[in-house]
XYZ file of C-alpha atoms in Angstrom:
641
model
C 123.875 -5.933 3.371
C 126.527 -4.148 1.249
C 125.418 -1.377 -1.219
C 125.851 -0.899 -4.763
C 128.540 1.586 -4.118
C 129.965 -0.612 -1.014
C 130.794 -3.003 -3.501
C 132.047 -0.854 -6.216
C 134.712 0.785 -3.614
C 135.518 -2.934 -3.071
C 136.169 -3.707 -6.185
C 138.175 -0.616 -6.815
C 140.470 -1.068 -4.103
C 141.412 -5.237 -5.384
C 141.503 -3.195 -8.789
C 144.103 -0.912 -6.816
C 145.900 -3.875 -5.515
C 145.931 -6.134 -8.349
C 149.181 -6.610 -10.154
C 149.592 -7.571 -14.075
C 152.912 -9.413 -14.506
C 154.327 -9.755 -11.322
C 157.227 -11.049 -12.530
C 158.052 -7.897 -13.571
C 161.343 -6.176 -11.740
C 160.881 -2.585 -10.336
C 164.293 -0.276 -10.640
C 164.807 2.942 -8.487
C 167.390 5.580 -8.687
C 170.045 5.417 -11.255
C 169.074 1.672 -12.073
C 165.284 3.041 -13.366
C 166.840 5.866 -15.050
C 169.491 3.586 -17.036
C 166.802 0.868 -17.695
C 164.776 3.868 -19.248
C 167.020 4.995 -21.559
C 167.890 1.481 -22.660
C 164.898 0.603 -23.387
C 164.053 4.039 -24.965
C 166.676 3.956 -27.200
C 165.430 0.377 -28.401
C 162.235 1.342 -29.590
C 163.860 4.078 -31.762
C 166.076 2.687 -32.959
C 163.545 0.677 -34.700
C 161.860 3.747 -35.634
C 165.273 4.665 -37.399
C 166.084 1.726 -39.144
C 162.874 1.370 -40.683
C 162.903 5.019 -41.124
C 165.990 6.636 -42.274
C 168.890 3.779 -41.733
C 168.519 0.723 -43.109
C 170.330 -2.854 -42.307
C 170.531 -5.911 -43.466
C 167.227 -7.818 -42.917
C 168.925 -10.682 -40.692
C 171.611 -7.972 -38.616
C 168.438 -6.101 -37.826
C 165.987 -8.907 -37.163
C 168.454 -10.523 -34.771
C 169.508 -7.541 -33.016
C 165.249 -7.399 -32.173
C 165.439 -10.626 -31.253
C 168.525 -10.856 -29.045
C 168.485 -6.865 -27.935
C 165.126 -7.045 -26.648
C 165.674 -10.930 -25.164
C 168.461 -8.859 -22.901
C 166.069 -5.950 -22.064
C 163.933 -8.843 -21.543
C 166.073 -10.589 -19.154
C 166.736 -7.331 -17.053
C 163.177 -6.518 -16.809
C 161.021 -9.781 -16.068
C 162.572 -12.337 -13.456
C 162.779 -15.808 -13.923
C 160.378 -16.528 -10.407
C 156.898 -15.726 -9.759
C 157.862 -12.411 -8.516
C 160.214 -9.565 -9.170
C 162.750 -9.732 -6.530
C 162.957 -5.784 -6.197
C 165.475 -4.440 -8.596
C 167.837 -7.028 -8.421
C 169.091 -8.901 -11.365
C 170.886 -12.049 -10.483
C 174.096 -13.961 -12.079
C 172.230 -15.986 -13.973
C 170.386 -12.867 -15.831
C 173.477 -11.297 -16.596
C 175.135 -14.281 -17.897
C 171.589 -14.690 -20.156
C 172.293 -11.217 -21.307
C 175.753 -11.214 -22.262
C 174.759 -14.688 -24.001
C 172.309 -12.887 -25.980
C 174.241 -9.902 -27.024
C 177.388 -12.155 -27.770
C 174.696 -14.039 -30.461
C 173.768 -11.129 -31.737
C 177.827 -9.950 -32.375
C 177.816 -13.327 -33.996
C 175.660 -13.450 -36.580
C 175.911 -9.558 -37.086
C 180.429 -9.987 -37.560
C 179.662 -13.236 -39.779
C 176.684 -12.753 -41.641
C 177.434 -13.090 -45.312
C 178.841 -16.207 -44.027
C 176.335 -17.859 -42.384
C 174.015 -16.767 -45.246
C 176.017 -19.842 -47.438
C 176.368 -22.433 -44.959
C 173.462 -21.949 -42.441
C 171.283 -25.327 -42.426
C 173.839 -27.242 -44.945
C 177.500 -27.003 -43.521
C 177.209 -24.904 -40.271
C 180.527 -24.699 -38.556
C 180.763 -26.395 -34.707
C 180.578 -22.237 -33.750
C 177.446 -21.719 -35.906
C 175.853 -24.524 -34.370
C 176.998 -23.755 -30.488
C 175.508 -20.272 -31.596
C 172.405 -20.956 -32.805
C 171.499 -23.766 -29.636
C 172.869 -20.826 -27.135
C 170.348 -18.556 -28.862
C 166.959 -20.711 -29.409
C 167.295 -22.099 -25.624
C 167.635 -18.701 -24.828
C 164.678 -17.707 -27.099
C 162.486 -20.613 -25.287
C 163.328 -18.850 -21.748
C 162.235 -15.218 -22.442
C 159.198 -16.784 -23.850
C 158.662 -18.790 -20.784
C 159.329 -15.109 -18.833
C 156.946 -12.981 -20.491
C 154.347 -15.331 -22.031
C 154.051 -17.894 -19.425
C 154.637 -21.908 -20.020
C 152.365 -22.531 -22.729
C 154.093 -21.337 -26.194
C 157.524 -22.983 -24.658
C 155.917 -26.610 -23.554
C 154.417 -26.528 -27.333
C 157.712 -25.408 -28.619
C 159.993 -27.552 -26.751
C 157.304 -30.486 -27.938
C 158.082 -29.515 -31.542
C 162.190 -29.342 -30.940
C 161.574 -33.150 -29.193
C 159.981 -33.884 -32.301
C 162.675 -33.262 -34.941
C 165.156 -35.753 -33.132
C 162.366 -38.499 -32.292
C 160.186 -38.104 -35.579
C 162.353 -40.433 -37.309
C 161.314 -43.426 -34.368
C 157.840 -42.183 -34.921
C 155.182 -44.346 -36.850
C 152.721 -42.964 -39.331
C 152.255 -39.226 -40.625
C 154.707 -38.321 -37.818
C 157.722 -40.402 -39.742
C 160.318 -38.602 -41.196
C 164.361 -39.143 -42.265
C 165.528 -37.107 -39.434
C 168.506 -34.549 -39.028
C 171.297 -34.084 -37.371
C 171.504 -31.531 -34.765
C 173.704 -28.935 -35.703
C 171.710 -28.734 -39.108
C 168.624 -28.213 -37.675
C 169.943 -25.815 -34.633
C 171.751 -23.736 -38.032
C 168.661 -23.751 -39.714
C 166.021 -22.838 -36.893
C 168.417 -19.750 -35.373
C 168.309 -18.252 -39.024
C 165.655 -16.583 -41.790
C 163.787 -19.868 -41.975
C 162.843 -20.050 -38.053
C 163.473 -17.460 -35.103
C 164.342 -14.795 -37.689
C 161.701 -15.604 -40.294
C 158.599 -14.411 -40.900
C 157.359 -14.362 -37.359
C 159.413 -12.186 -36.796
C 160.034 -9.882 -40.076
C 156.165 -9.099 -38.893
C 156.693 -8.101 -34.656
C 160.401 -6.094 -36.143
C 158.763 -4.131 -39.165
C 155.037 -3.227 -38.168
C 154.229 -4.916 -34.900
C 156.754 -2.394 -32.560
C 155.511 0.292 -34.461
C 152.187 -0.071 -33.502
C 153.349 -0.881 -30.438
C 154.673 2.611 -29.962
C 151.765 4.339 -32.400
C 149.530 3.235 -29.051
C 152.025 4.453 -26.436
C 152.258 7.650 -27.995
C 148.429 7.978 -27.855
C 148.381 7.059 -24.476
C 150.877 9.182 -23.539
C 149.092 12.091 -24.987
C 145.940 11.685 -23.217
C 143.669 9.469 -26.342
C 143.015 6.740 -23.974
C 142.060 8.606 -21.460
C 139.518 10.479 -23.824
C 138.314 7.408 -25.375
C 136.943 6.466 -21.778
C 135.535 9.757 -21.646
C 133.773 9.900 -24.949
C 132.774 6.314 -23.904
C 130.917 7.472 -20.374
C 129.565 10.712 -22.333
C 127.957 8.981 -24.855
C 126.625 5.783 -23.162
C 127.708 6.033 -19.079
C 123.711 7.650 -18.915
C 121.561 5.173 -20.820
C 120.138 1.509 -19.363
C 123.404 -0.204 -18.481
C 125.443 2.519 -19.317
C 128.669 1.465 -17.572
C 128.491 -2.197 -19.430
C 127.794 0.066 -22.541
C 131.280 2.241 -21.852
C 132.870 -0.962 -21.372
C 131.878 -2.056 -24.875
C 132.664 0.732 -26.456
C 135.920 1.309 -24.875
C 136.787 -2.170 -26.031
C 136.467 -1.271 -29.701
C 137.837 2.309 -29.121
C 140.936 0.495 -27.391
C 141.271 -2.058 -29.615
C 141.967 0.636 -32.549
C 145.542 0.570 -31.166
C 145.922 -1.908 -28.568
C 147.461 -5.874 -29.287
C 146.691 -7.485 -26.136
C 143.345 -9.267 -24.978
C 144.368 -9.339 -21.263
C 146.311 -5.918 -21.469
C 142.889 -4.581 -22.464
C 141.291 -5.662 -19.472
C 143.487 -4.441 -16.995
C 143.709 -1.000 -18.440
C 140.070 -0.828 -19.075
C 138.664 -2.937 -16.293
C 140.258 -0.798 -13.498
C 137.666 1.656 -13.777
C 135.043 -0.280 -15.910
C 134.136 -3.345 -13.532
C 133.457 -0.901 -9.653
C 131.251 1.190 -12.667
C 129.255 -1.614 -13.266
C 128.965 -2.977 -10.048
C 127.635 0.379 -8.669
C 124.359 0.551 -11.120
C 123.818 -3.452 -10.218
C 125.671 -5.635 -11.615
C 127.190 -8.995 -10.392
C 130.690 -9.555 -10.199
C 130.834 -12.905 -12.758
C 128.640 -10.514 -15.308
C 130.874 -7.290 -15.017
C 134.079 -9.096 -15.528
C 132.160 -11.095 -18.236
C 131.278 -7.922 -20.159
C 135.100 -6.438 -19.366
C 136.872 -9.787 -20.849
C 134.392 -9.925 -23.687
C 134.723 -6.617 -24.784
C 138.201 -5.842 -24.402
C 138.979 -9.712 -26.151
C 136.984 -8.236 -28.890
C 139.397 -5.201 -29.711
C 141.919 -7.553 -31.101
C 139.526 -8.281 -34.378
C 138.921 -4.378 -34.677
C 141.324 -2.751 -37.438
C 143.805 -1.085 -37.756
C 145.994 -3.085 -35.366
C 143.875 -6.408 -34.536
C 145.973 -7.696 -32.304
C 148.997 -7.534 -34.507
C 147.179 -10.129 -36.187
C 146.861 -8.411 -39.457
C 150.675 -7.554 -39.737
C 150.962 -11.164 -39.370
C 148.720 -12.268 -41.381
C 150.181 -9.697 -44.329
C 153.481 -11.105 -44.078
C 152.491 -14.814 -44.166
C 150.164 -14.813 -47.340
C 151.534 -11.454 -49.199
C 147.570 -10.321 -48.681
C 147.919 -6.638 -48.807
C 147.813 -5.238 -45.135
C 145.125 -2.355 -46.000
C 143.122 -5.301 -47.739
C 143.145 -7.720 -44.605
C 142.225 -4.566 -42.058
C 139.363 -3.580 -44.532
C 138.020 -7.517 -44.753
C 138.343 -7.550 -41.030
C 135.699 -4.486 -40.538
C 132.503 -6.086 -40.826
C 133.277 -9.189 -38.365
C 134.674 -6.695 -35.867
C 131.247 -5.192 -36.146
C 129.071 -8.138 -35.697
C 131.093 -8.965 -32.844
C 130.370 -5.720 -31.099
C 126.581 -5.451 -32.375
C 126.180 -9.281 -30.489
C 128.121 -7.854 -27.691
C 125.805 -4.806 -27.156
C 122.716 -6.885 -27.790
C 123.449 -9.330 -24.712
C 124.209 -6.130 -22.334
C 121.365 -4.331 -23.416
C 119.313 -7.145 -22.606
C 120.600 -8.289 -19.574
C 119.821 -4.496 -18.836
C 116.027 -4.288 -19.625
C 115.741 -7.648 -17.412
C 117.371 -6.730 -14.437
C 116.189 -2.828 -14.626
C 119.432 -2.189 -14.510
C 119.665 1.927 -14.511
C 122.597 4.472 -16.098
C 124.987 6.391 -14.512
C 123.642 9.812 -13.003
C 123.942 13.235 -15.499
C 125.714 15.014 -13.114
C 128.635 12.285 -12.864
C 129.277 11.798 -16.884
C 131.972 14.260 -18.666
C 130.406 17.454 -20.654
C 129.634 16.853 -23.876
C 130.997 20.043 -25.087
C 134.373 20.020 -23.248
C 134.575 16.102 -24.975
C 134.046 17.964 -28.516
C 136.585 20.590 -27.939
C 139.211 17.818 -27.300
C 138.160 16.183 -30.079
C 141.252 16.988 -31.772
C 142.976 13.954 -29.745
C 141.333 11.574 -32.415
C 143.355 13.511 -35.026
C 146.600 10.629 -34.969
C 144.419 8.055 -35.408
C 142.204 9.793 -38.318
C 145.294 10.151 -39.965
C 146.725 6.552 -39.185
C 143.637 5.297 -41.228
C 143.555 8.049 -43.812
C 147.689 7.113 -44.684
C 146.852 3.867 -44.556
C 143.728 3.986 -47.025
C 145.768 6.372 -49.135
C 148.320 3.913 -49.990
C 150.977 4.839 -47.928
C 153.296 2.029 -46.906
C 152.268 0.584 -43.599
C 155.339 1.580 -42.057
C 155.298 5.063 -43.108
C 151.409 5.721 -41.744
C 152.885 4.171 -38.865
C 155.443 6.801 -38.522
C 152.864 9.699 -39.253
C 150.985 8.673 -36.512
C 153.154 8.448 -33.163
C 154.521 12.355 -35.061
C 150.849 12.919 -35.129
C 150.662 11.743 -31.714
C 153.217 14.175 -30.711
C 152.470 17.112 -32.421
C 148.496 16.800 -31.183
C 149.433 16.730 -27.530
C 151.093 20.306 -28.347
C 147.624 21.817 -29.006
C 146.534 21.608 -24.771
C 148.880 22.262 -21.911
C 147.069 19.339 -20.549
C 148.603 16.829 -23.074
C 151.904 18.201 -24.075
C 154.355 15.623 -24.601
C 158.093 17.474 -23.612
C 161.298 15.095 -23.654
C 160.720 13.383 -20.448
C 157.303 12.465 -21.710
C 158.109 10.897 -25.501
C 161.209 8.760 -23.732
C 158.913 7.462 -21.237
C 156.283 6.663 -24.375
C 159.375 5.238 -26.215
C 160.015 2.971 -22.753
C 156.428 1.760 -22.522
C 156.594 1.123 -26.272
C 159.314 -1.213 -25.316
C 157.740 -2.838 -22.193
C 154.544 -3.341 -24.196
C 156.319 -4.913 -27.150
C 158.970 -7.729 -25.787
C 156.329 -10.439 -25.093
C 155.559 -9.793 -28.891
C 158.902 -10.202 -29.766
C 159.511 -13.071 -27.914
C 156.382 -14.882 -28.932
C 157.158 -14.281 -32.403
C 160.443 -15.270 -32.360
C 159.317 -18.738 -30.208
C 156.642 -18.905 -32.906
C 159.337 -19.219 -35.550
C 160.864 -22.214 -34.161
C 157.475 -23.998 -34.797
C 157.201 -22.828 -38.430
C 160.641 -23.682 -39.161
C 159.929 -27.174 -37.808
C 157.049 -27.561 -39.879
C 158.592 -26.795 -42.549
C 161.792 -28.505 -41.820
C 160.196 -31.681 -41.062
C 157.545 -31.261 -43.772
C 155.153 -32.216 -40.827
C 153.015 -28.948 -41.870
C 152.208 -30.739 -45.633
C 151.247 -33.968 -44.257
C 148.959 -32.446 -41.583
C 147.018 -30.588 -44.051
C 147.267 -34.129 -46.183
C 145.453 -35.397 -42.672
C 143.136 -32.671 -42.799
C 142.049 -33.513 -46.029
C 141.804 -37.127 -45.810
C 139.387 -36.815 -42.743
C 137.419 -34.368 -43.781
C 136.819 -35.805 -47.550
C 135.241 -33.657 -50.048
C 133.378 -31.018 -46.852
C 134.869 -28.208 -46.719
C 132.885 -27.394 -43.513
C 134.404 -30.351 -41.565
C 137.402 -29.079 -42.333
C 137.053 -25.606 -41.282
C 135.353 -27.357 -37.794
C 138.621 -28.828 -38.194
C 140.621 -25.757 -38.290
C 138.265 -23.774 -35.312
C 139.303 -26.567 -33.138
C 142.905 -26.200 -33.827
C 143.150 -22.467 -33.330
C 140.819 -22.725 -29.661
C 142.950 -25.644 -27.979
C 146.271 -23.431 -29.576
C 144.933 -20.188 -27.747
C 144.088 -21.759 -24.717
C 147.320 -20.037 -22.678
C 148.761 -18.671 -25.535
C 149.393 -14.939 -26.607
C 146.839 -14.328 -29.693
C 150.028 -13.994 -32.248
C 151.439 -16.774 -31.471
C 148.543 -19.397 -31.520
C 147.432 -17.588 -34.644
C 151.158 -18.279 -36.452
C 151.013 -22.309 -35.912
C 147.332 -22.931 -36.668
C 148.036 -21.210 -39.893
C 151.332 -23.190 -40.634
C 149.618 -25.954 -39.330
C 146.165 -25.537 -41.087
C 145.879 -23.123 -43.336
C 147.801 -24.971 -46.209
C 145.096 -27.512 -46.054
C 142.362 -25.037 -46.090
C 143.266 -23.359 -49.050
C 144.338 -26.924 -50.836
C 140.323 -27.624 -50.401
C 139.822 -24.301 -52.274
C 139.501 -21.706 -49.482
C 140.381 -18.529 -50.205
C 144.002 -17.520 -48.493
C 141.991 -14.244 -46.956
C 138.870 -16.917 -45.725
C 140.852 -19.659 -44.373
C 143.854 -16.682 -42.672
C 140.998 -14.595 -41.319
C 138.958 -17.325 -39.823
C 141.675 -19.104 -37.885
C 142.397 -15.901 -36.512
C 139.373 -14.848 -35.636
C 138.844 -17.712 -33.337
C 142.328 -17.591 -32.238
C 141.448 -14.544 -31.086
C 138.472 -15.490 -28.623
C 140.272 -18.580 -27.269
C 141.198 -15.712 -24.502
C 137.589 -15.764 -23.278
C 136.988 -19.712 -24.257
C 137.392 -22.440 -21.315
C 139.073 -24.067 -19.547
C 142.011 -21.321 -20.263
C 140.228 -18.452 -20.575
C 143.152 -15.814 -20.364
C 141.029 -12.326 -20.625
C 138.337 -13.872 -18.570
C 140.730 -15.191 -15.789
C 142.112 -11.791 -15.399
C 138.760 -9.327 -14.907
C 137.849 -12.288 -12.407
C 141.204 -11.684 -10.643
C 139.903 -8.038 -11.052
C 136.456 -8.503 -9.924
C 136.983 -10.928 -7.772
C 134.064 -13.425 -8.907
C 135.217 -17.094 -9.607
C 136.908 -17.568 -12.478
C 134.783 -20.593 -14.176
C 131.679 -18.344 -14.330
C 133.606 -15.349 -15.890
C 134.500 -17.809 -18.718
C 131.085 -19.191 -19.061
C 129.981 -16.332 -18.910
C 132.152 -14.463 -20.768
C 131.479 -17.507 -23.549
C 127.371 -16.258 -23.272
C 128.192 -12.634 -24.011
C 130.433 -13.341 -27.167
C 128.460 -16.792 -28.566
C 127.889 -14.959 -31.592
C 131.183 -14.921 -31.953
C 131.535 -18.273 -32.107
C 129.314 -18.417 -35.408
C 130.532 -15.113 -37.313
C 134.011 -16.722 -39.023
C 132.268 -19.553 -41.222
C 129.914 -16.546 -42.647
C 133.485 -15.498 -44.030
C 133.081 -19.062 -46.225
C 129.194 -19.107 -46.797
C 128.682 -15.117 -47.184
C 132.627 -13.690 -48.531
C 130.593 -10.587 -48.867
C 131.396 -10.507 -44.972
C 134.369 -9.561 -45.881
C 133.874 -7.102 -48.704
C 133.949 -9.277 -50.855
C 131.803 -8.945 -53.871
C 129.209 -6.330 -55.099
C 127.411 -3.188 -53.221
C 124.426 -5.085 -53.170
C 125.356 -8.295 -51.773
C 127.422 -6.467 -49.267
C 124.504 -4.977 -47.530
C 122.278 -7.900 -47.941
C 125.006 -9.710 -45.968
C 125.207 -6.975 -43.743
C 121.707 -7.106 -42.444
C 121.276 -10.687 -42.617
C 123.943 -10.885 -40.375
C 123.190 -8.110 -38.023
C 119.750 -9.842 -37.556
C 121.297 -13.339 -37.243
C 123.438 -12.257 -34.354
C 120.810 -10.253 -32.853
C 118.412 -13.677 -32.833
C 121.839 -15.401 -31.319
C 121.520 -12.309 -28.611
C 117.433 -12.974 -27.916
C 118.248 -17.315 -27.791
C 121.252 -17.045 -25.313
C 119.297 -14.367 -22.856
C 115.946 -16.210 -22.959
C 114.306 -12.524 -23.395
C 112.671 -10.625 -26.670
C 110.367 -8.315 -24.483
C 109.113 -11.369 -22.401
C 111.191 -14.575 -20.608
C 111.420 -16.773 -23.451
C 110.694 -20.630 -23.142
C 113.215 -23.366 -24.845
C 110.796 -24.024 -27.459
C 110.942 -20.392 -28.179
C 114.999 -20.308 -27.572
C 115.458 -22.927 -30.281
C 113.548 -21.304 -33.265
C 115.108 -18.069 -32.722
C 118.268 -19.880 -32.569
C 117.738 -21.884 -35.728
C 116.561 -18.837 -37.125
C 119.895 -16.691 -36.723
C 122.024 -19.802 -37.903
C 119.243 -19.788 -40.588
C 120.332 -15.969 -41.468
C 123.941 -16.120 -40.496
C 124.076 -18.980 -43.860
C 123.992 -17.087 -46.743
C 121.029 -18.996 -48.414
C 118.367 -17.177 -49.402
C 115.709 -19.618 -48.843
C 118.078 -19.558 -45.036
C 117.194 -15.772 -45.179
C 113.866 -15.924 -45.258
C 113.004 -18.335 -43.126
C 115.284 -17.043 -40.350
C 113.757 -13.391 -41.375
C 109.892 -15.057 -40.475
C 111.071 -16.624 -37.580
C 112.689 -13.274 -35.667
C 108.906 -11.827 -36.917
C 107.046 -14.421 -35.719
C 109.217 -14.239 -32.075
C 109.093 -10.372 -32.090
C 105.169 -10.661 -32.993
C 104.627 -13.055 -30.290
C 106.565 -10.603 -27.882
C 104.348 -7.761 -28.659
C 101.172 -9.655 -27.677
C 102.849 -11.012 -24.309
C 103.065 -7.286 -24.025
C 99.727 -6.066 -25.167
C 98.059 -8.795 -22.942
C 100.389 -7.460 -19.717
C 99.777 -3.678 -19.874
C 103.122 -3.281 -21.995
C 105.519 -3.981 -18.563
């Protein structure tokens, strides 16, 4: 019979072994060396343009696209696996084909500004194909066959729609108009994009430059200090690592190999299963793309399509991210006090006082937020920050960043950011042929014809949209076409822009833990090694408040800071206690095993306090007394065990 510490050295070593990405192609010697300054130089010379040297929004847009396409094509093969360092024909050719799109458009852009999408030249139009095929493959590469299928699907669309009956009829066009028009500012270069060029990279390299300097590896720390020693403290760390990460990471899965490497053999030593440790890890670390200031590079996004200030959307964003991590805790905690499930010893968590000394490691990201809330342009705090980053590692010969240190944090910036570029750019070819087509209006002309005059069928509506679109698909991306697809609509049944953006988001956001593609769940099973169905049932169990908190945004906007003090903090608790009832349903336990008579009324009693009634409120408020009164006679009448 294997030991709690058996299987945690078991689970470390498949940790060990398992590979993120495999496609991914591994230089040595000079090759490594000329890849990393490449890609180096890439990431600042973002940091330049936006900086100190400014271009033309469409030369600099497309040299992001079609620059970081051909780092793309160099670094991730076109097979399963890597093939060792070398990069075929076909790559090259790929590469030179990007970069020759890029001269293109950069030698004839105040052309192509006139003509583009009304009297494109044969060039333009060979261009443009050369470049969104192109666009479709590095999206394929580094995001997998999801976003492409969907996209291709869309492309079909514009050259069949006219055959089509119905909503899906219109006049057609021809195809070097729409090729002109979808490799320009109203597709692969539009908004998408302006969002993953301007702010998304940035971030990007904000969190490379914190990792680089040792803040990751602190926020672990800080996490085991504080939590590794109480009931389920390693579940505990892994929840609050996943909000500590999620300050400045952008990807669900990326999260939960970074984190889940050390967090899942911690949990199975104090005694938990496999399916519930990777559970908690995908749960968690899914959550950290709803916690400010980077969300996923959601909010960026989200900014740039509805002119919502940025600092406005990360504020709105602060109380869901909360209730998502107060449900979170609730269902570990619990699962804790059932199972008897113990901390980690005191003599194996960090000091407390050497953790406080190098508390100065927080200091880029205090200032990040304290730029940001100051009204400094986003790109600017941005720019503070990775200095900030730099200048704080100076303080401990442990953390100095020299040279060799801030290229390689400029190369991982890089690394991190191209399936962001390329998602956004695929992305763009979607919204272009929405609004091309005009397909976008007369869905949301659907969506209101089914759903009448309830708004709440609508926003069903809209949750179903934005789960099936993340199913496989990178956050950003399934978050771009539900809101081109239906946000319009949402807002034409008078949701607010910030209710209707923030909610398809939100649940765009924990598609990665939602079956049957359950991307962050799939990989802590991979890391874990417990089947992968469980994980994202389980993983589902751990987050179902989650699946409630985005139509409070509609029935209580105070969710979202929006309104007075008072109501705020009504909200606030309401909610808290709504979520918590959610917890107490789902894990059959409030002090004693709870019955499904006993499951339902605390259930209808958080929906009851998650509605923003007040007649809601107090009944759900006398229910969660009634179950908690109940719970302490159970315990009175069995010795309080």
């Amino acid at each position: 019979m294997h030991t709690h510490e058996t299987l945690a050295t078991e689970d470390a070593e498949r940790a060990d072994k398992f590979e993120f990405g495999a496609r991914t192609r591994r230089f040595d010697g000079w090759r490594q060396h000329a890849f990393v300054g490449l890609s180096a130089a890439y990431c600042l010379f973002h940091i330049a343009v936006l900086n100190v040297v400014p271009l033309d929004e469409w030369v600099f847009r497309t040299i992001h696209v079609t620059v970081g396409s051909a780092i793309a094509f160099l670094l991730y093969s076109a097979r399963s696996t890597g093939g060792g360092g070398r990069v075929p024909w076909y790559d090259w050719l790929a590469i030179l084909l990007s970069l020759a799109c890029c001269a293109y458009i950069w030698l004839n852009v105040d052309e192509l500004i006139g003509r583009t999408g009304v009297l494109p030249t044969q060039m333009d139009a060979v261009v443009a194909a050369i470049g969104t095929v192109l666009v479709v493959e590095i999206t394929r590469r580094t995001a997998g066959l999801a976003l492409p299928i969907i996209c291709l699907v869309f492309i079909a669309y514009v050259f069949v729609g006219p055959w089509l009956p119905g909503i899906l009829n219109y006049r057609g066009y021809e195809v070097d108009l729409f090729f002109s028009f979808i490799y320009s500012m109203e597709g692969i270069f539009g908004m998408t994009t302006a969002a993953s060029s301007q702010f998304i990279i940035l971030f990007v390299a904000f969190a490379a430059f914190l990792q680089a300097s040792k803040t990751g590896e602190y926020f672990i720390n800080l996490a085991i200090g504080l939590f590794g020693g109480v009931r389920g403290g390693p579940a505990k760390v892994t929840v609050v690592s996943g909000v500590l990460f999620g300050t400045i990471s952008g990807s669900a899965v990326a999260n939960v190999v970074a984190s889940g490497m050390f967090s899942i053999p911690m949990m199975r030593r104090v005694g938990y299963s496999r399916t519930s440790a990777a559970a908690v890890e995908a749960t968690s670390s899914t959550g950290g793309q709803l916690v400010p200031p980077v969300m996923g590079a959601g909010a960026f996004l989200m900014a740039e399509i509805t002119g919502i200030p940025y600092t406005d959307i990360a504020l709105a964003a602060l109380i869901p991210a909360g209730l998502f991590y107060v449900a979170n805790y609730a269902h570990v905690d619990i699962e804790a006090i059932k199972q008897n499930i113990r901390g980690l010893p005191r003599s194996e968590l960090p000091s407390i006082p050497r953790l406080l000394r190098q508390a100065y490691l927080l200091a880029p990201l205090i200032i990040l937020i304290w730029t940001l809330l100051s009204g400094f342009s986003v790109i600017r705090a941005g720019t503070l920050g990775i200095v900030a980053a730099i200048v704080t590692s100076w303080l401990s010969r442990e953390t100095r960043m020299g040279v060799g240190a801030t290229i390689r944090a400029l190369d991982d910036a890089t690394r991190q950011s191209l399936q962001l570029v390329a998602v956004c750019a695929c992305a763009g070819i979607i919204v272009g042929v929405l609004g091309l087509t005009g397909l976008g209006g007369r869905f949301s002309a659907m969506i209101l014809s089914i759903a009448g005059e309830s708004q709440f069928l609508a926003l069903l509506f809209a949750m179903l949209i934005a789960l099936l679109l993340g199913m496989g698909m990178p956050t950003t991306a399934a978050y771009a076409i539900a809101a081109a697809v239906v946000a319009p609509g949402l807002q034409q049944m008078g949701i607010p822009p910030l209710v209707a953006h923030l909610f398809i988001f939100y649940y765009a956001v924990i598609s990665a833990i939602t079956p049957p593609v359950a991307l962050a769940s799939f990989a802590a099973a991979a890391l874990a090694g417990s089947d992968p169905w469980k994980t994202s049932f389980e993983s589902v169990r751990y987050g179902v408040g989650a699946f409630v908190v985005p139509f409070m945004f509609f029935y209580q906007p105070a969710i979202l800071l929006q309104g007075d003090a008072l109501s705020i903090v009504v909200a606030v608790i309401t909610a808290v206690l709504g979520v918590l009832s959610l917890a107490f349903a789902s894990e059959a336990w409030l002090g004693m095993p709870l019955g499904w008579p006993m499951r339902g009324l605390l259930l209808c009693g958080g929906l009851f306090l998650m509605g923003g009634a007040w007649w809601g409120d107090l009944a759900g408020g006398a229910i969660l007394v009634f179950a908690y009164a109940m719970a302490r006679i159970y315990r009175s009448k069995n010795g309080g065990s």
